[in-house]
XYZ file of C-alpha atoms in Angstrom:
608
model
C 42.681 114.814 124.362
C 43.848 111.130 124.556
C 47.710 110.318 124.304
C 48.096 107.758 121.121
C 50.264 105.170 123.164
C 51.100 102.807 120.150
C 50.204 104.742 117.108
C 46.783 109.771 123.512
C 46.609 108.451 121.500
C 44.086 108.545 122.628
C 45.919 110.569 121.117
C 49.054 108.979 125.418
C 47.936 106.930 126.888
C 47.023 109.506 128.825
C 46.261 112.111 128.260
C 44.046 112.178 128.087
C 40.403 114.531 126.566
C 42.964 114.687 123.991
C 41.308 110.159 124.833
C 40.476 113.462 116.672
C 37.306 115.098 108.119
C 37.621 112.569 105.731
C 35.504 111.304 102.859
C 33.652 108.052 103.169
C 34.520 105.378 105.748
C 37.657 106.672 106.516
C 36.091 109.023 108.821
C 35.058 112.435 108.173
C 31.992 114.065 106.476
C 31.251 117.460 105.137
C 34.050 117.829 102.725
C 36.106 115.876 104.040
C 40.501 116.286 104.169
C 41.758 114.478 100.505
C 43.673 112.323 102.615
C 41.302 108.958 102.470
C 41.994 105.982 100.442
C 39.310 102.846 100.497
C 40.164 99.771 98.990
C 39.608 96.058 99.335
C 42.238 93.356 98.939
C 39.624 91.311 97.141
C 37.369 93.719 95.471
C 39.201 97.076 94.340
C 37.645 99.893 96.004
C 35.073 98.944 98.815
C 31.828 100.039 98.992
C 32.415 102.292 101.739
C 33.748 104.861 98.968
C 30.660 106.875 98.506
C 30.943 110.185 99.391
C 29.610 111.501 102.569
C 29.007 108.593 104.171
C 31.305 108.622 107.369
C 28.881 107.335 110.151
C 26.978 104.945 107.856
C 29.985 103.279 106.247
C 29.731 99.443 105.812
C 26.393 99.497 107.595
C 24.266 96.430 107.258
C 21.535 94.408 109.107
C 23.539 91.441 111.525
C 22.650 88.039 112.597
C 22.955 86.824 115.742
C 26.643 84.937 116.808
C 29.869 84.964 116.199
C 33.315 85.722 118.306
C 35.037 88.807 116.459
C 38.560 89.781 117.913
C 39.550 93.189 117.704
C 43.483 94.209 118.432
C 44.394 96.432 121.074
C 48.045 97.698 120.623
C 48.852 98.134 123.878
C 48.213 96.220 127.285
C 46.146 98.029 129.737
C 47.570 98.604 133.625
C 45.137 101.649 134.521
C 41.614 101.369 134.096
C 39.897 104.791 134.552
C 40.485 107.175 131.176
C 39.675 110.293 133.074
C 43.177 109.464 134.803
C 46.331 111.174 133.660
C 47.889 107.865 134.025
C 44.726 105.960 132.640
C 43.892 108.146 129.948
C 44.805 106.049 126.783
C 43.795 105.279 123.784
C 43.388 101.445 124.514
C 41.807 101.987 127.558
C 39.467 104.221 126.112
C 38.865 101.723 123.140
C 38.241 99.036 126.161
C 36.213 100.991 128.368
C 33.638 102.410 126.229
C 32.064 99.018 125.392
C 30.935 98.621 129.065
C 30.100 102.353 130.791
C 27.669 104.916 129.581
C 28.481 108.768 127.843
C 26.203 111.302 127.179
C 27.423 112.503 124.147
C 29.659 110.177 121.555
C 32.182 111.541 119.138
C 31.181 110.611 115.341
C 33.550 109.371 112.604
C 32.632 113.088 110.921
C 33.753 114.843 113.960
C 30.718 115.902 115.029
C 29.158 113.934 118.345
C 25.596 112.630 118.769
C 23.609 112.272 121.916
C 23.512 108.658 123.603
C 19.527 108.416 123.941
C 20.230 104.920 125.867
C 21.626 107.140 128.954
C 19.481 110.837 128.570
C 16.744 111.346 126.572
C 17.595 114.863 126.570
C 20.449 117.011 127.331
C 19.808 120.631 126.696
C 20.658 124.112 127.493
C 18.297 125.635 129.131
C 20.054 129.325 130.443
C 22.712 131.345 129.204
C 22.850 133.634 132.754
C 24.216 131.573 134.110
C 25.049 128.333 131.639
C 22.489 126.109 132.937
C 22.081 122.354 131.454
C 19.573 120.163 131.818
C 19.961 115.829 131.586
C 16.816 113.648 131.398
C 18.438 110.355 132.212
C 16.667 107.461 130.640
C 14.228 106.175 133.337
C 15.637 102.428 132.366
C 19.263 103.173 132.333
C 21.123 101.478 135.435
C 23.790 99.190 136.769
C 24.037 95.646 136.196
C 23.227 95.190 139.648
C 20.137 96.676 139.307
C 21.138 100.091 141.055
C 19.275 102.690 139.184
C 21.275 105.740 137.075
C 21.230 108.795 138.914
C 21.957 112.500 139.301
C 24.737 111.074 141.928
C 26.944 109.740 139.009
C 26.929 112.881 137.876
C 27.923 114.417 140.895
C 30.245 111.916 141.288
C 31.942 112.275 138.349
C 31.947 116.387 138.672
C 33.614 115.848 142.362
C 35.705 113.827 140.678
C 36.977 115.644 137.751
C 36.615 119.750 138.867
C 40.703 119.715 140.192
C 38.911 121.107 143.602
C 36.996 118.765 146.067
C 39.322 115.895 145.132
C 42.674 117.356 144.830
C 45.680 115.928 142.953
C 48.201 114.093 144.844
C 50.801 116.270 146.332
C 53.931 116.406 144.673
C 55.939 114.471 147.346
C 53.309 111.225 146.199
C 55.628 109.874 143.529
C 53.533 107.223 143.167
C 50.641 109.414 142.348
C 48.104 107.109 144.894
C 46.844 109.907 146.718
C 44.014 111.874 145.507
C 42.254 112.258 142.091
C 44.683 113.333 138.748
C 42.043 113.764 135.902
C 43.252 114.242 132.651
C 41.581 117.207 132.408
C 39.481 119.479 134.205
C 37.945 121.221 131.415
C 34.207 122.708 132.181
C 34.428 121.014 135.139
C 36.437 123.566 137.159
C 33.756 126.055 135.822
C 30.390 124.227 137.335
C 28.843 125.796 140.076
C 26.596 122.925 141.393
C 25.274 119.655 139.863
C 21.641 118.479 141.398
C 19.269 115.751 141.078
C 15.439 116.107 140.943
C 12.655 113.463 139.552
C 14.164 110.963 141.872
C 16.949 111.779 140.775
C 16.570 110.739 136.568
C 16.791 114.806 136.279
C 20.346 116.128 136.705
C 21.167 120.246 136.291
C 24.529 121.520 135.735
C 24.609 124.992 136.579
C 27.973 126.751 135.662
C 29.816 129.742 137.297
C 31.908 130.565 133.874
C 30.378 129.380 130.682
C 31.611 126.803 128.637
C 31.229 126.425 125.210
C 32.251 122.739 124.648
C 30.011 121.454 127.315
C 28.756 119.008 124.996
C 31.907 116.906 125.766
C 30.555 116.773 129.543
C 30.294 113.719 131.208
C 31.355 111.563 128.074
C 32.635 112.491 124.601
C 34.904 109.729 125.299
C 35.241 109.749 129.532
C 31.889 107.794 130.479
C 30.239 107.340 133.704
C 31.617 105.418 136.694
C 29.239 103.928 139.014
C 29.621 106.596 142.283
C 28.077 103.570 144.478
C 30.910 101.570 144.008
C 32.664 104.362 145.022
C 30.545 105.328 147.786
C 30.473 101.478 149.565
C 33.777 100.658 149.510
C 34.968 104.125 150.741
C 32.297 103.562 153.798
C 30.437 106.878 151.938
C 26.520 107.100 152.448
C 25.394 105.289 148.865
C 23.912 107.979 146.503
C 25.245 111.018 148.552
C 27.691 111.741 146.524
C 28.133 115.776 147.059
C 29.217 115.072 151.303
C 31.956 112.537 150.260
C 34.949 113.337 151.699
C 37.780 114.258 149.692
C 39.976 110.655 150.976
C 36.808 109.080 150.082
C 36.688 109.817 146.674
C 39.937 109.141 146.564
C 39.608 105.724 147.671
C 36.979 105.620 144.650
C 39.265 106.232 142.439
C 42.446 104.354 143.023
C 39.754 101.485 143.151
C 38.317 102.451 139.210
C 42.321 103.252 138.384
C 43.584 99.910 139.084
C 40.375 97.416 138.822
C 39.304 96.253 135.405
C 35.295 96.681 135.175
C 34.746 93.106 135.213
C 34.926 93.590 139.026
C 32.685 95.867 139.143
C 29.087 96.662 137.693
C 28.743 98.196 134.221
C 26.302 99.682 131.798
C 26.651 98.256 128.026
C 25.332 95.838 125.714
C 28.237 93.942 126.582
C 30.036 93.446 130.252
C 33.749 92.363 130.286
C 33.491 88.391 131.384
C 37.351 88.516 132.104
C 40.492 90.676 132.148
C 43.803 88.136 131.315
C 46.541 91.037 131.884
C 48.824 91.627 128.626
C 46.574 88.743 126.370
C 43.043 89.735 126.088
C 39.669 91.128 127.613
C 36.320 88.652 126.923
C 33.110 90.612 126.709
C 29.770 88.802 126.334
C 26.089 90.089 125.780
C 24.701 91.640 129.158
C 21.417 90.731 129.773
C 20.518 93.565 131.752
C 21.039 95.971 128.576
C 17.913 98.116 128.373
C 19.385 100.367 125.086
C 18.264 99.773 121.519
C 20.734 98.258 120.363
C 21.309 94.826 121.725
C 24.758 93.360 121.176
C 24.570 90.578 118.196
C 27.654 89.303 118.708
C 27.826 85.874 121.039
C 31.516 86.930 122.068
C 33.734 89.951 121.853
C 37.407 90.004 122.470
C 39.835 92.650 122.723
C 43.361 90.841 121.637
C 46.545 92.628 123.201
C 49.291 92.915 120.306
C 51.681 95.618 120.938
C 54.186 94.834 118.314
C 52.412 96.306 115.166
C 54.333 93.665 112.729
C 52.103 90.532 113.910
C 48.753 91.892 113.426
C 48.989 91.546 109.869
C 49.691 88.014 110.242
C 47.027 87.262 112.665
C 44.397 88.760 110.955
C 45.272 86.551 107.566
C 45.307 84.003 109.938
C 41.839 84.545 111.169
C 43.279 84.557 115.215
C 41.586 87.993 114.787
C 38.903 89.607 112.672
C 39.894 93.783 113.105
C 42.575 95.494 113.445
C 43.597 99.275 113.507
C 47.212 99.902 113.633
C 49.394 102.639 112.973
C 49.802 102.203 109.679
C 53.568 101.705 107.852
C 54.286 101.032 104.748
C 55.179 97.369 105.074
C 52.332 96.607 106.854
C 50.223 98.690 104.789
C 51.118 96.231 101.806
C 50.560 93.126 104.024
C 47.015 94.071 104.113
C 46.437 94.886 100.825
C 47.709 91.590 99.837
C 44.945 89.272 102.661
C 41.785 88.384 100.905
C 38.579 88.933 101.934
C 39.775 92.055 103.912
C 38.213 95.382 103.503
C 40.526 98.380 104.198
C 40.694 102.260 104.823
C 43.684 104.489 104.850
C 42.136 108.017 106.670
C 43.607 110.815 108.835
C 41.541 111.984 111.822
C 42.194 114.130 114.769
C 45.223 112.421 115.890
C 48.587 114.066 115.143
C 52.125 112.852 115.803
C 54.553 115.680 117.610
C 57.784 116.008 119.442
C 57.635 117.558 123.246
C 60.339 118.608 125.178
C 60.662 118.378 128.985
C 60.897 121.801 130.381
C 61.771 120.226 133.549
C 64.961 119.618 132.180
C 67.105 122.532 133.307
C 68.891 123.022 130.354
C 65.747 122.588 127.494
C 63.490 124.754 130.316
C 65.785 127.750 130.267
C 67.202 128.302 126.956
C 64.619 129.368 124.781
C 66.921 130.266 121.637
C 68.298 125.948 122.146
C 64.812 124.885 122.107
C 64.106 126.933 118.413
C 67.080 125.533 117.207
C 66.757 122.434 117.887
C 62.453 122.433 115.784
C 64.243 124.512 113.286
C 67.314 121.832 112.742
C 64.317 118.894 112.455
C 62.564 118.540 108.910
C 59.197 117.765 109.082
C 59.376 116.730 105.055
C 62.148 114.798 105.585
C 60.626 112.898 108.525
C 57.634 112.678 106.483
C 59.579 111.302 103.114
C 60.975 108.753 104.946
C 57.892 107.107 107.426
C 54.481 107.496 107.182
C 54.577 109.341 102.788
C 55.562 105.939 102.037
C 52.129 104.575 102.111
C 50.264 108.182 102.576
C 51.358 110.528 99.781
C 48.750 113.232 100.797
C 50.546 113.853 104.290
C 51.059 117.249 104.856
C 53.293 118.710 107.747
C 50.694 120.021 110.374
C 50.775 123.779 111.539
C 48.769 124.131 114.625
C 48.492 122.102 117.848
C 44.857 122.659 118.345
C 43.293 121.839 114.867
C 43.344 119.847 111.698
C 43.245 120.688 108.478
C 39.612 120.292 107.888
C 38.157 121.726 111.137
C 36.983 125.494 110.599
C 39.029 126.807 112.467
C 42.679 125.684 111.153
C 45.692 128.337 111.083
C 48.662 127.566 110.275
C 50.980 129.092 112.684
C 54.160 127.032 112.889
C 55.481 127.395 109.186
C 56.797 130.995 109.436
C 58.010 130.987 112.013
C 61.144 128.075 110.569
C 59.970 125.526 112.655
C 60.408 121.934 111.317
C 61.771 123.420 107.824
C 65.739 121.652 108.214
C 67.225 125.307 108.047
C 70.486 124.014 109.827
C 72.074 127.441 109.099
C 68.910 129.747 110.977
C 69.034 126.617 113.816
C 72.527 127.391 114.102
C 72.472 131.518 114.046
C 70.221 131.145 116.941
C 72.575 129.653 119.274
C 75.416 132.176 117.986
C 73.178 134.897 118.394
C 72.303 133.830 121.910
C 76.451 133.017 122.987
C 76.258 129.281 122.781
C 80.237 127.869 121.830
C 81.254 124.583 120.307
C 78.261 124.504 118.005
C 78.273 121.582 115.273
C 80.992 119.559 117.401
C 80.004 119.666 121.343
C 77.225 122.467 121.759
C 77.764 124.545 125.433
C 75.664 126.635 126.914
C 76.843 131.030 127.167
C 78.058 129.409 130.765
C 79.747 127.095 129.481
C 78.205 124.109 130.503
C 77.239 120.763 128.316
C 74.123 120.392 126.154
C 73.359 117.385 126.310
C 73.180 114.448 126.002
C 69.594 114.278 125.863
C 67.044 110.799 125.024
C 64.587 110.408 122.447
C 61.815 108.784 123.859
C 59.379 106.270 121.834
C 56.709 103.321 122.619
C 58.572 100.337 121.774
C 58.021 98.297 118.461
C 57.071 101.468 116.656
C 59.258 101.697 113.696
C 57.555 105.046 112.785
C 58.586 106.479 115.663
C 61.723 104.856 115.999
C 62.860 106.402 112.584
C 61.789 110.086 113.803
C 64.133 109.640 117.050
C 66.614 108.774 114.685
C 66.184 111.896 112.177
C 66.044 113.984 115.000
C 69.249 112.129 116.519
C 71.222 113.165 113.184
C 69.609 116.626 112.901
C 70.590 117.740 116.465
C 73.769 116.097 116.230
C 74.670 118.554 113.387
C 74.069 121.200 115.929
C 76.655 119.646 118.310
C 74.109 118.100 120.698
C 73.900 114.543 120.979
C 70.868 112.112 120.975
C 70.525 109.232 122.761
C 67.251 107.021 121.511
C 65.622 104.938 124.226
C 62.598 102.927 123.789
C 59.210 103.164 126.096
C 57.868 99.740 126.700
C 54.486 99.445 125.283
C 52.298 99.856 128.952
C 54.596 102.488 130.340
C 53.973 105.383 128.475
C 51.866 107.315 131.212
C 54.314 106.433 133.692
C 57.057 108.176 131.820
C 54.929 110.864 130.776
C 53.829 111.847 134.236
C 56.809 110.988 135.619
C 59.089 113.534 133.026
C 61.081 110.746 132.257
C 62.284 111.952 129.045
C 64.212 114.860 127.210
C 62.217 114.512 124.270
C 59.587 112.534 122.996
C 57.541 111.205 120.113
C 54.066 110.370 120.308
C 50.453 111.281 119.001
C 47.365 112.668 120.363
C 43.997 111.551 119.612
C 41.694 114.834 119.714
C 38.103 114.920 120.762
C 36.200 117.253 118.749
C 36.494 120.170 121.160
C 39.663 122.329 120.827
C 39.198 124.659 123.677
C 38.717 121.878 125.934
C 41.585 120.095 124.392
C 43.587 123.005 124.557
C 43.138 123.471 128.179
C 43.933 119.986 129.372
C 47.504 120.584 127.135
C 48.342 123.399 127.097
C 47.749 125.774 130.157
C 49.783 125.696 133.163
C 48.950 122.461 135.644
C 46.692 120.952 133.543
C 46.245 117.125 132.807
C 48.010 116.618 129.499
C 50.624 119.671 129.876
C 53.323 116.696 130.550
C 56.619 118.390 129.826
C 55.736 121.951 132.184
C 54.865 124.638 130.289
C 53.606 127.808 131.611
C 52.494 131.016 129.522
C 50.481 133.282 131.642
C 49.497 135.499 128.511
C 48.534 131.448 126.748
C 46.778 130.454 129.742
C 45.086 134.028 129.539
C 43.513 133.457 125.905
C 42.835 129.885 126.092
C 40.420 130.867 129.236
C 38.399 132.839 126.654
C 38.426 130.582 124.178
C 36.942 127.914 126.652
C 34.387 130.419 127.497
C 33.481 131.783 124.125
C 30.007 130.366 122.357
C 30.960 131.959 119.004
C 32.986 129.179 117.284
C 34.742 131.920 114.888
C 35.998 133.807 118.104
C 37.065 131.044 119.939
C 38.990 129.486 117.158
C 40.411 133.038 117.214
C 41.915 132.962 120.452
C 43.019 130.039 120.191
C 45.164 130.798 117.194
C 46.510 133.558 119.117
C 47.342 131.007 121.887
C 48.693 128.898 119.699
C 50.857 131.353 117.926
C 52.522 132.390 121.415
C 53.385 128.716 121.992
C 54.927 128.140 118.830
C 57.260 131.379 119.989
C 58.433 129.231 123.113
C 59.090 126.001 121.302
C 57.602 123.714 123.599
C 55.521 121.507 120.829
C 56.813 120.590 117.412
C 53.885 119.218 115.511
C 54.684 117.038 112.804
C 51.593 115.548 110.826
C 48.281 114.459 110.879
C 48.725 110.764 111.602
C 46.960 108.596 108.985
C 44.628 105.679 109.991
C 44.511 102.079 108.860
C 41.697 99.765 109.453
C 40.986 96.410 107.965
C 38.122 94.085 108.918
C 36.996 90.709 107.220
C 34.413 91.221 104.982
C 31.844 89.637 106.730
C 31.485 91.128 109.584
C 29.615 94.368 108.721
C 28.667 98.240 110.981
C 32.685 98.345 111.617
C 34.530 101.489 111.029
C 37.215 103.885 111.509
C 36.472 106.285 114.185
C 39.261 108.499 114.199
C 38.891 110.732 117.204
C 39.841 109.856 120.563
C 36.662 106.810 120.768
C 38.110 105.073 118.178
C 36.007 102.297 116.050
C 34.421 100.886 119.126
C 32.360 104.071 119.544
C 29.399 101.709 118.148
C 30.371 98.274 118.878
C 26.245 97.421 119.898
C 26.304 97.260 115.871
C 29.034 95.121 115.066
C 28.191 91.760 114.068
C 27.770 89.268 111.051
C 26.463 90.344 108.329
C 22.958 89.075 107.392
């Protein structure tokens, strides 16, 4: 799961595999969540209406040319998405145009093999889990340095929590070791081999896993291992003896170098990196997939306050954007001709976390359920994003959405997020707490508070929710503070537990039991603010492991119903989407899981 930085994403920046159906182009298929609206500030309702139509919406044949300018709403400092500190939504957005996945995430929430990597990628054992990848015998480098079973590896080494291990805690700078955002399926793979010189790869697992469609891509693509493997003085393309400092060294380099340094694999490479303005990516000739890019130039415009993109798209200084959506900007689009629009709701949801690492929040269980049973979800959602979005529902699980199968909701009765000041405040009498509704003290006697409300700066959306939860607490006798995140520093606070509470959204990929482990188990990638639940960690385990979708959803329910108990996670809604692209540029649309719209940006281009 992908942390949502602006609007994991991405779903923070970090993150992470959490880097999240809807009618029509506003990204869903098979039923879809009532929660889509299509329209066109020139035309009514756009054609990308029709029912069903989520991964074909606004398709059309392209002509060669053009520059199209896409907005990125937050600068980019880290470079590799499998990073905790790397692992957002812009990066992800970024990234994907220039290094290969196996498997892409759909606008329908399904994923779809990328036949320009492996021609195959198939199960071939249940005892044990065995997979088999047929790389593409063209797929390679830009510097001509073939594709091989050794990225794989690479990437496995990489990414299992094991042969690379995270840095040790007394590395506050986190430059030591590899911190992957999640170590998901890879922690359960036994070995990873190349055969067929290597264009064969088998994954042979020691536990199974039943999302290991998301491995090695589904938003995390391949990094070249010989980059890796030269500069760290490794042998090139013997990737399974590198030392653990060596891969290290690999991936501080990926972390902090933007890929225009290095050599890619897209139908466009990144021509330049200007930090906090823009990335240029061109046509690479060297693209051997079957889609080549149409577009002479494509630029990724940094924007991070929300307000201006509006304005620069009416201005033509850009041609796409896809911000969070609020309600004044919302009518700013509607009102730029020749713009075609979509309002959706996706996998990414907006929540509040508390740091557990704060002494106070960590021990007190009964403060932590008063303070999600003092918030109002309605109320948060009256006054923000139901403005513009009057099919917003509060959200009652933190591992699906509303139209996935396997949605419970397990947060409503328990109080959670319903405003009941009077049950927030019985809890803290019940458990000895004095002063409560002037200056709330703990049975000891010691001062709650005051505790920050963490945002990204220039999100008015979020900005308003710190502030509802500011007055809400504050009739509980705690008081708020509300301090703003620049807009490149959200990883670094998150990793850092540099906040008492915080707003933000993740952007899902469409496997919960992965997701679920990167967030929610002890030590793992996205699990920011410390929580540990032995009997959570227990069940989410299975659920990883279980093939049988209606089981797994199951446990994870169960999970998910224990976590709610320890108020660690108050989810709040399933964030609407908002993207609006001229109306002649055509094969553009919203993506909303943790790829985002570029999942297919080979296809973008004029229309014919």
């Amino acid at each position: 799961m992908r942390v949502h930085s602006s609007a994991l994403t991405k779903g923070l920046t970090l993150a992470a595999g959490l880097t999240l159906v809807l009618t029509a182009c506003s990204g869903g298929g098979g039923g879809g969540n009532g929660s889509s609206h299509k329209g066109s500030a020139a035309a009514g309702l756009s054609s990308c209406a029709t029912q069903g139509k989520a991964n074909t919406c606004n398709a059309a044949a392209t002509k060669t040319g053009g520059t199209f300018t896409y907005v990125l709403e937050k600068n980019i400092q880290q470079w590799l998405v499998q990073d905790s500190n790397g692992n957002s939504f812009e990066n992800g957005e970024a990234i994907s145009v220039v290094l290969p996945q196996v498997f892409v995430p759909l606008p329908d929430f399904s994923v779809t093999l990328n036949t320009d990597l492996v021609t195959s990628a198939t199960q071939t054992s249940t005892s044990p889990q065995t997979f088999v990848y047929k790389i593409n015998p063209k797929a390679s480098w830009n510097d001509g340095t073939p594709i091989t079973a050794d990225d794989f590896v690479y990437y496995w080494r990489t990414n299992n929590g094991k042969d690379c291990p995270p840095p040790p805690a007394s590395d506050s700078t986190q430059t030591k070791g590899c911190l992957p955002q999640s170590t998901a399926g890879y922690d359960r793979v036994k070995s990873v081999t190349g055969s067929d010189g290597g264009k064969t790869v088998t994954v042979v697992m020691n536990k199974p896993f039943a999302d290991w469609k998301q491995l090695f891509g589904a938003g995390y693509p391949l990094y070249p291992a010989h980059v890796a493997e030269k500069l760290s003085g490794a042998k090139v393309g013997d990737a399974a003896h590198m030392t653990a400092a060596q891969m290290a060294q690999g991936w501080q380099y990926f972390l902090k170098t933007p890929p225009s340094k290095y050599p890619t694999a897209g139908p466009y490479k990144m021509q330049d990196w200007t930090d906090n303005d823009h990335a240029t990516f061109v046509p690479d000739p060297k693209w051997w997939g079957a889609h080549k890019a149409s577009l002479q130039r494509l630029i990724f415009k940094v924007i991070t306050d929300a307000t201006q993109e509006p304005t620069a798209l009416r201005n033509n200084e850009v041609q796409g954007i896809y911000p969070q959506p609020e309600v004044d900007l919302v009518n700013q689009i509607k009102a730029i001709p020749n713009v075609t629009y979509t309002i959706g709701a996706g996998l990414t949801w907006e929540h509040f976390d508390l740091n557990l690492h704060n002494p106070v929040i960590g021990k007190y269980l009964a403060l932590r359920k008063a303070m999600f049973t003092a918030i109002s979800v309605k109320d948060i959602m009256a006054k923000t994003v139901g403005q513009f979005d009057p099919d917003v529902k509060p959200l009652g699980s933190h591992n699906y959405v509303p139209a996935q199968s396997g949605y419970q909701d397990v947060v409503t009765g328990t109080g959670q997020g319903s405003g009941d000041l009077a049950k927030a405040k019985q809890y803290l009498t019940d458990a000895k707490f004095t002063g409560i509704g002037t200056a709330l003290k703990t049975p000891d006697g010691k001062a709650v508070g005051p505790f920050n409300c963490r945002y990204t700066t220039g999100n008015q959306i979020r900005q308003s929710e710190c502030q509802i939860l500011q007055s809400a607490l504050a009739s509980l006798g705690v008081k708020v503070t509300i301090k703003p995140i620049g807009a490149a520093d959200l990883g670094t606070v998150l990793t850092g537990h540099q906040y008492d509470i915080i707003v933000f959204a993740w952007v899902g990929s469409p496997f919960p039991g992965a997701n679920a482990q990167q967030n929610w188990t002890t030590g793992g990638g996205g699990n920011y603010g410390g929580y540990s639940n032995k009997e959570v960690d227990k069940l989410i385990g299975q659920a990883v492991g279980e093939v049988d979708s209606g089981k797994a959803a199951s446990l994870l329910n169960q999970a998910d119903a224990l976590m709610v108990k320890d108020a660690y996670v108050l989810p709040l809604y399933q964030k609407p989407t908002i993207l609006a692209v001229q109306t002649r540029w055509v094969n553009m649309r919203d993506n909303a899981t943790n790829v985002g719209p570029p999942y297919n940006v080979a296809e973008w281009g004029l229309k014919k």
